[in-house]
CSV table of C-alpha atoms and ligand atoms in Angstrom, one decimal:
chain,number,residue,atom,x,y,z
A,1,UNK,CA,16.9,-20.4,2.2
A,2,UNK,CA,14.8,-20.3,5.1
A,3,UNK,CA,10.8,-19.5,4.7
A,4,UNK,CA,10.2,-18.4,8.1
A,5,UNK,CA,11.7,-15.3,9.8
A,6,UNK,CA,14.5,-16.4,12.5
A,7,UNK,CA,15.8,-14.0,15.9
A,8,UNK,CA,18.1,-12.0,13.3
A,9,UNK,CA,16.6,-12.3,9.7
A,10,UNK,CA,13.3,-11.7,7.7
A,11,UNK,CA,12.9,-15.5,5.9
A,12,UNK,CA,12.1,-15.3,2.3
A,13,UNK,CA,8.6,-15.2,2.4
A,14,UNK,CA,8.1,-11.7,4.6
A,15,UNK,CA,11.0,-10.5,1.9
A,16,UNK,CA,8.8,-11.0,-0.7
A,17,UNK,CA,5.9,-9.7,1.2
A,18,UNK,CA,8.0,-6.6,1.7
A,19,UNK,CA,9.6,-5.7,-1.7
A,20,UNK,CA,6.5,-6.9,-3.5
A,21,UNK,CA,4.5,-4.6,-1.6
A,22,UNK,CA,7.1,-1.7,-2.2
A,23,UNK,CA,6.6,-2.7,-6.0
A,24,UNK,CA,3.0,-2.1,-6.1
A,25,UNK,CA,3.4,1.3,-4.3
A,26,UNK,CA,5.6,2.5,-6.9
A,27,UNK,CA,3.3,0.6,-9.5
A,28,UNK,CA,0.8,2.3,-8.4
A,29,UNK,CA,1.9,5.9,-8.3
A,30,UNK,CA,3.5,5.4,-12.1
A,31,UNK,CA,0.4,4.1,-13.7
A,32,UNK,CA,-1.6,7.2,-12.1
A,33,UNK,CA,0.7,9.7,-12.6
A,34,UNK,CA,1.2,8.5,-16.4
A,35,UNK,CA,-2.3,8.7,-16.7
A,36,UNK,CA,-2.4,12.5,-15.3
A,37,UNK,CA,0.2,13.9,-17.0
A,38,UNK,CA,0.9,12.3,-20.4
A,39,UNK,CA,-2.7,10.9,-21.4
A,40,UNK,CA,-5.5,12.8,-22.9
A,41,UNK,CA,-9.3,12.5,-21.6
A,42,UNK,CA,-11.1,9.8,-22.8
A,43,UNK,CA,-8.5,8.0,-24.9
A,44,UNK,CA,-8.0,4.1,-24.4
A,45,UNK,CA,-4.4,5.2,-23.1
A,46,UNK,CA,-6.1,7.0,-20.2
A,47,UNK,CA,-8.4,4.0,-19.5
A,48,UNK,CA,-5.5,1.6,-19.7
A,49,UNK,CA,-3.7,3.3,-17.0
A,50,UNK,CA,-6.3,4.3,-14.6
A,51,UNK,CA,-7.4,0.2,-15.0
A,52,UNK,CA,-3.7,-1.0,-14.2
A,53,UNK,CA,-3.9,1.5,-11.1
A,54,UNK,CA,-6.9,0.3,-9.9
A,55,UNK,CA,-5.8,-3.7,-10.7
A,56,UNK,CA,-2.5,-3.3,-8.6
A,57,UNK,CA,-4.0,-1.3,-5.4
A,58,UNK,CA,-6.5,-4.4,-5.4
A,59,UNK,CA,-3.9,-6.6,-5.7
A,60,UNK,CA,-1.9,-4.5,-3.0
A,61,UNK,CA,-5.7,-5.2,-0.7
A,62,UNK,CA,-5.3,-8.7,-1.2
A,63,UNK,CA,-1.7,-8.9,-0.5
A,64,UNK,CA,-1.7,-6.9,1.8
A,65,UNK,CA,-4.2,-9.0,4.2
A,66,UNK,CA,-1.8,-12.3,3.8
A,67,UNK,CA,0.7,-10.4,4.4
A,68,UNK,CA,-1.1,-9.1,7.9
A,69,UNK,CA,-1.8,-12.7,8.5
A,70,UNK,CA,1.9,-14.0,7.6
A,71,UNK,CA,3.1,-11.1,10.2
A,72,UNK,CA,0.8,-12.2,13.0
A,73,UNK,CA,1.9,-16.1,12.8
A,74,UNK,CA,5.9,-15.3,12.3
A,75,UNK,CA,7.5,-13.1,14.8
A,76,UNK,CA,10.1,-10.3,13.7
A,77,UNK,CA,13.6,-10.8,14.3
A,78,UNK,CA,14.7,-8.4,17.1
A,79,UNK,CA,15.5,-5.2,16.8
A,80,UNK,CA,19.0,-4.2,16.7
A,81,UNK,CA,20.4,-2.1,19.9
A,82,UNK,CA,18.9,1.7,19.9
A,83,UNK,CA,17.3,3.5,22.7
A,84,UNK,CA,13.9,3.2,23.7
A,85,UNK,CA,12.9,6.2,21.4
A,86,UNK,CA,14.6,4.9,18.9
A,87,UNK,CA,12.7,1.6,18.8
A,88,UNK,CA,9.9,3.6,19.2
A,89,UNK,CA,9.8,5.4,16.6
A,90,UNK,CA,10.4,2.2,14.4
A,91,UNK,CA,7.2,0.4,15.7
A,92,UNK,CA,5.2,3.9,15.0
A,93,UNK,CA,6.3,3.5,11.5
A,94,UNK,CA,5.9,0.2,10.7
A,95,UNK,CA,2.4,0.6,12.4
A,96,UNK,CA,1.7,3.3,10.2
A,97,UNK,CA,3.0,2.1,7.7
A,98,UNK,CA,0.6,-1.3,7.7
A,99,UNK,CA,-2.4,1.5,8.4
A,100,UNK,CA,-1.9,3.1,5.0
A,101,UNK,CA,-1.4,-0.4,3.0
A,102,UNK,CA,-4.8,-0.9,4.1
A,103,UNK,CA,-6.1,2.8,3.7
A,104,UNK,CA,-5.1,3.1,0.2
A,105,UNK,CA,-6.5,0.1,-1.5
A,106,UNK,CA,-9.6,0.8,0.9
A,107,UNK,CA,-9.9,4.1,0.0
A,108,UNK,CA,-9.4,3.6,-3.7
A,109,UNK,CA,-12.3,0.8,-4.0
A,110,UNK,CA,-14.8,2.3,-2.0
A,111,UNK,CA,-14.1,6.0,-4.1
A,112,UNK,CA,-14.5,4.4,-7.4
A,113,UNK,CA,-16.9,5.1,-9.9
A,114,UNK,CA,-15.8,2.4,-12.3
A,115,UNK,CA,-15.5,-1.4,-12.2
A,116,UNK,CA,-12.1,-2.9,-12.2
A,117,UNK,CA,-11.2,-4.8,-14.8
A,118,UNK,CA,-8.6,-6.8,-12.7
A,119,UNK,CA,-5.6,-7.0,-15.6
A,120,UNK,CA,-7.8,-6.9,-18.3
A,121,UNK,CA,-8.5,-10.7,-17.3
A,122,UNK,CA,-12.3,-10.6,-14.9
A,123,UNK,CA,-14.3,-7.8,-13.4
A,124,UNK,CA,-14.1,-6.7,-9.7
A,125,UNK,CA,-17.6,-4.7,-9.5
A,126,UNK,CA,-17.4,-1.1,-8.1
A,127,UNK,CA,-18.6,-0.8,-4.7
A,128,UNK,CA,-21.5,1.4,-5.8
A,129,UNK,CA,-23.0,-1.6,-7.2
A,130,UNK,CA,-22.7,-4.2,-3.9
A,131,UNK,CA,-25.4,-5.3,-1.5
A,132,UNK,CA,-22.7,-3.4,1.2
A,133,UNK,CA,-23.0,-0.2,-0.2
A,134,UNK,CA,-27.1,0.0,-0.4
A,135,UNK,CA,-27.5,-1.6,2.9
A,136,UNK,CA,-24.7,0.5,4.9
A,137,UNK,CA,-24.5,3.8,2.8
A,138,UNK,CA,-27.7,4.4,1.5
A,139,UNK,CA,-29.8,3.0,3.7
A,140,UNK,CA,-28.2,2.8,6.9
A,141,UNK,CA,-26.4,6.2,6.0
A,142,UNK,CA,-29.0,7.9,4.1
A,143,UNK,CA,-26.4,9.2,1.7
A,144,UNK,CA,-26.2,9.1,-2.2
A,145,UNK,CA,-22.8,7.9,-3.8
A,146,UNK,CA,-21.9,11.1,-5.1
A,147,UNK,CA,-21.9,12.1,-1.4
A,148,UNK,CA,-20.6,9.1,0.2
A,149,UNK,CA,-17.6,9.7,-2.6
A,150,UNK,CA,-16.2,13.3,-2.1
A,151,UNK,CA,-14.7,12.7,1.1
A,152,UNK,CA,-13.0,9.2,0.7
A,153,UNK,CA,-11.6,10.8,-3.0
A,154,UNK,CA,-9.8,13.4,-0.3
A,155,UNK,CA,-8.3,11.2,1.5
A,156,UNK,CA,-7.0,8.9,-1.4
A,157,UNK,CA,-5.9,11.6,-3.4
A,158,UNK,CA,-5.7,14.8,-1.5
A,159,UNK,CA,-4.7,13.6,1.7
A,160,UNK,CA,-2.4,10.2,1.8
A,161,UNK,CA,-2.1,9.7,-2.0
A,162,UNK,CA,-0.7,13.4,-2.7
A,163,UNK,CA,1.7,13.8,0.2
A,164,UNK,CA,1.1,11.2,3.6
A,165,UNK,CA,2.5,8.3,1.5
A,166,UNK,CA,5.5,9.8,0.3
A,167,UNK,CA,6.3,11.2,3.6
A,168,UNK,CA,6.4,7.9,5.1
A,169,UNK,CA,8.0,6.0,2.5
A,170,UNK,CA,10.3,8.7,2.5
A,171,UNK,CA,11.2,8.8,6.6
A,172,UNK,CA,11.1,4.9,6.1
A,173,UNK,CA,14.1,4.7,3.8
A,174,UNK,CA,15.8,7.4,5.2
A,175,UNK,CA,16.4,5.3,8.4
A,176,UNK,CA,17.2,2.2,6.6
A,177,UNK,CA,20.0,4.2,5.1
A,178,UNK,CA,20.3,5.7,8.7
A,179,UNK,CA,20.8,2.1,10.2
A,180,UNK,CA,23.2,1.1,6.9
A,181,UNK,CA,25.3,3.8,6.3
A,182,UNK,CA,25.1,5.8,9.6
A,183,UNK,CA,25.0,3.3,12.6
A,184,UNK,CA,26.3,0.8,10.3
A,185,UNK,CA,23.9,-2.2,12.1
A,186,UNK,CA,22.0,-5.2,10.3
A,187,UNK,CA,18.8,-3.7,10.0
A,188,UNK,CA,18.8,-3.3,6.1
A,189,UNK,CA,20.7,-6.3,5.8
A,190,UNK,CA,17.9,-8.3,7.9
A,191,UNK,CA,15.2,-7.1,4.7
A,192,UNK,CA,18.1,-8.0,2.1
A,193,UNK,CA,20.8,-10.2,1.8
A,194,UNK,CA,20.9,-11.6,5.6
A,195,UNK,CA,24.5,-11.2,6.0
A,196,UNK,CA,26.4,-10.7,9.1
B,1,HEM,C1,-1.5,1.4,-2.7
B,1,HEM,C2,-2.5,1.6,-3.3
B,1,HEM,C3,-2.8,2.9,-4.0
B,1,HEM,C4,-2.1,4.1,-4.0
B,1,HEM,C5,-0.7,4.4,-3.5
B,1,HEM,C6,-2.9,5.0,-4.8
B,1,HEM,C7,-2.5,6.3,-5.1
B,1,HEM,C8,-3.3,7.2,-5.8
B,1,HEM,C9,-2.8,8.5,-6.2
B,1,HEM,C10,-1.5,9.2,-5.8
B,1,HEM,C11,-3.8,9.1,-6.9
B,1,HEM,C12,-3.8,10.5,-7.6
B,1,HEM,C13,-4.0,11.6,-6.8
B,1,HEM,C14,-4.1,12.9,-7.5
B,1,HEM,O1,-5.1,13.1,-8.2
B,1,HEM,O2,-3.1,13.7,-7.5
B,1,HEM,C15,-4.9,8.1,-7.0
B,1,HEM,C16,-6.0,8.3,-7.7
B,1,HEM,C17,-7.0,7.4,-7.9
B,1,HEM,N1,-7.0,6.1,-7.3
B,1,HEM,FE1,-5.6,5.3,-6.2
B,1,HEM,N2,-4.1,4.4,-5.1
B,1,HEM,C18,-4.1,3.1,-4.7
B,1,HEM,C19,-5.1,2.2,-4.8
B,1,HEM,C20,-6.3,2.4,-5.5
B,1,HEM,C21,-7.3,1.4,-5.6
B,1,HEM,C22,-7.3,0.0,-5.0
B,1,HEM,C23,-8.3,2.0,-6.4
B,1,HEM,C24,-9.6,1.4,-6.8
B,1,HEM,C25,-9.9,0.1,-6.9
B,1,HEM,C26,-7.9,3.3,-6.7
B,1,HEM,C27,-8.6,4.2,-7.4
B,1,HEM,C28,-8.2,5.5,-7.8
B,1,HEM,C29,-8.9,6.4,-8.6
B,1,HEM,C30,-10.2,6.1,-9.3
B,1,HEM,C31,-8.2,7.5,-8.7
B,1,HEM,C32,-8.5,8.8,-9.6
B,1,HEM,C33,-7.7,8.7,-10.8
B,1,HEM,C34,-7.5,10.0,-11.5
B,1,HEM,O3,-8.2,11.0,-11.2
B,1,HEM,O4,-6.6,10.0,-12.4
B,1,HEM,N3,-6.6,3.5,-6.1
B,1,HEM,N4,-4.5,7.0,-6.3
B,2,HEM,C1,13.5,1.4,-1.0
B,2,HEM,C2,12.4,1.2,-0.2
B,2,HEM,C3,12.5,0.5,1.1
B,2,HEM,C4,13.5,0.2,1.9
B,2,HEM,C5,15.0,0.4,1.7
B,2,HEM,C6,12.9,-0.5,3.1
B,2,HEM,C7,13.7,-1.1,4.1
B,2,HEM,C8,13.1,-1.8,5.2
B,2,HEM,C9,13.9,-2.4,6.2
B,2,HEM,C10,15.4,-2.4,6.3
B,2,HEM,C11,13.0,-3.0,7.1
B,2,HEM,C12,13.4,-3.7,8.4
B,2,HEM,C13,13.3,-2.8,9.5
B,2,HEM,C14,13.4,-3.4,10.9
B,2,HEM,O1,13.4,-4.6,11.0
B,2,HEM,O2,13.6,-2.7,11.8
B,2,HEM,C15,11.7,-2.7,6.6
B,2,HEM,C16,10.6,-3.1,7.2
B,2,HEM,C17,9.3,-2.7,6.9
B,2,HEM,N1,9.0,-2.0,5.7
B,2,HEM,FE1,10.3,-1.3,4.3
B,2,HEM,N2,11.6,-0.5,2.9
B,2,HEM,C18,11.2,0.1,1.8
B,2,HEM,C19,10.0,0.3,1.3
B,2,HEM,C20,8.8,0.0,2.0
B,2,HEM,C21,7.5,0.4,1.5
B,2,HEM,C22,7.2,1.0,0.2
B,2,HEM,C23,6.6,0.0,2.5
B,2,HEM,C24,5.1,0.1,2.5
B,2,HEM,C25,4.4,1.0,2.0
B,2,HEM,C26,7.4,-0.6,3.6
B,2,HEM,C27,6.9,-1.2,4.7
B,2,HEM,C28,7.6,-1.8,5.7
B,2,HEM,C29,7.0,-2.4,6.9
B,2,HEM,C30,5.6,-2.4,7.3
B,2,HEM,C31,8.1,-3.0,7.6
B,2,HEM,C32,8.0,-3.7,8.9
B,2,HEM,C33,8.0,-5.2,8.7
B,2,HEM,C34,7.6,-6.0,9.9
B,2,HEM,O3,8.4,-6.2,10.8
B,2,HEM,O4,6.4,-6.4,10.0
B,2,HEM,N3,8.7,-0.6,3.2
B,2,HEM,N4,11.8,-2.0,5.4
């Protein structure tokens, strides 16, 4: 099995890159949304999840920055034939893509008001509580963490978390199966099995 990406095929290690990262989205979203709608306030359920969804998006940060670096040393296969608006459009969305990788688990740390207890195993302290945030927001910024807060919670939640993120996760598979099923090329096969 080849590590490296070749001309027509991700290598193994940009596959795992890829459906790990797509793991952790959906990892992500179920431990919050378990924690909205089926815990209670206050109940160690509740912490549980919101700790398992703050542990994967910083294990998404981390990844996700290898991942970056992995992409930058290891070229992409090419692109299978399309028009220029066609490829395009792909590039858009993979850039976008990358941009809300790094949003999310941004977003998420900088917003929160707890400490992540990385899988129950060490703490990751809150960014309230770093050198950063008293020399850039409070000092440099002048602002108070509850201030500093509200609009980054938007984004996270409101904004990307709530309906950005699904959009383009959504338009993302929809061409793969467009490329599979419709133009019948190797595009999905390049991220899966690598056959012709
Ligand atoms: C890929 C990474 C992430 C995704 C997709 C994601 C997604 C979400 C979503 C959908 C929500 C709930 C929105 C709503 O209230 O309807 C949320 C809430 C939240 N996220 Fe994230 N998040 C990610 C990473 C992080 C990280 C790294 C942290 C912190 C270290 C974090 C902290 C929080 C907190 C504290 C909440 C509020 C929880 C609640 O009100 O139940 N998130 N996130
Ligand atoms: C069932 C879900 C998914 C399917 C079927 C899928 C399919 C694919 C396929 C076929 C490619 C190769 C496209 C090409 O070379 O032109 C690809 C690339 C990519 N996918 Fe996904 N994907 C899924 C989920 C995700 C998720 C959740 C994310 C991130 C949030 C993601 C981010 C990316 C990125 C950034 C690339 C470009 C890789 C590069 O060349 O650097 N994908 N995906």
């Amino acid at each position: 099995m080849m590590l490296k990406n070749s001309s027509t095929d991700y290598g193994f290690i940009a596959k795992c890159f890829h459906w790990g990262t797509a793991l952790l989205f959906l990892a992500s979203y179920v431990s919050v949304y378990y924690r909205q709608w089926f815990t209670e306030a206050k109940t160690p359920e509740n912490w549980t999840a919101l700790q398992l969804h703050l542990s994967v998006g910083v294990s998404l940060g981390v990844i996700v920055v290898l991942r970056i670096i992995w992409r930058g040393i290891n070229q992409a296969p090419e692109s299978e034939p399309g028009s220029k608006l066609e490829h395009l459009a792909a590039h858009l969305g993979h850039y976008a893509l990358y941009a809300v990788m790094i949003i999310m688990p941004l977003t998420g740390y900088l917003g929160t008001g707890v400490n992540t207890e990385f899988f129950f195993l060490f703490d990751v302290p809150k960014f309230e509580d770093t050198w950063l945030f008293t020399f850039i927001v409070q000092d440099l910024m002048g602002l108070s963490f509850k201030a500093f807060e509200t609009p980054i919670d938007f984004i996270h939640k409101e904004i990307f978390g709530a309906w950005l993120v699904w959009l383009l996760i959504l338009g993302h598979v929809l061409a793969a199966l467009y490329h599979h099923y419709g133009k019948g090329d190797r595009t999905l096969k390049k991220m899966t099995s690598g056959k012709p």
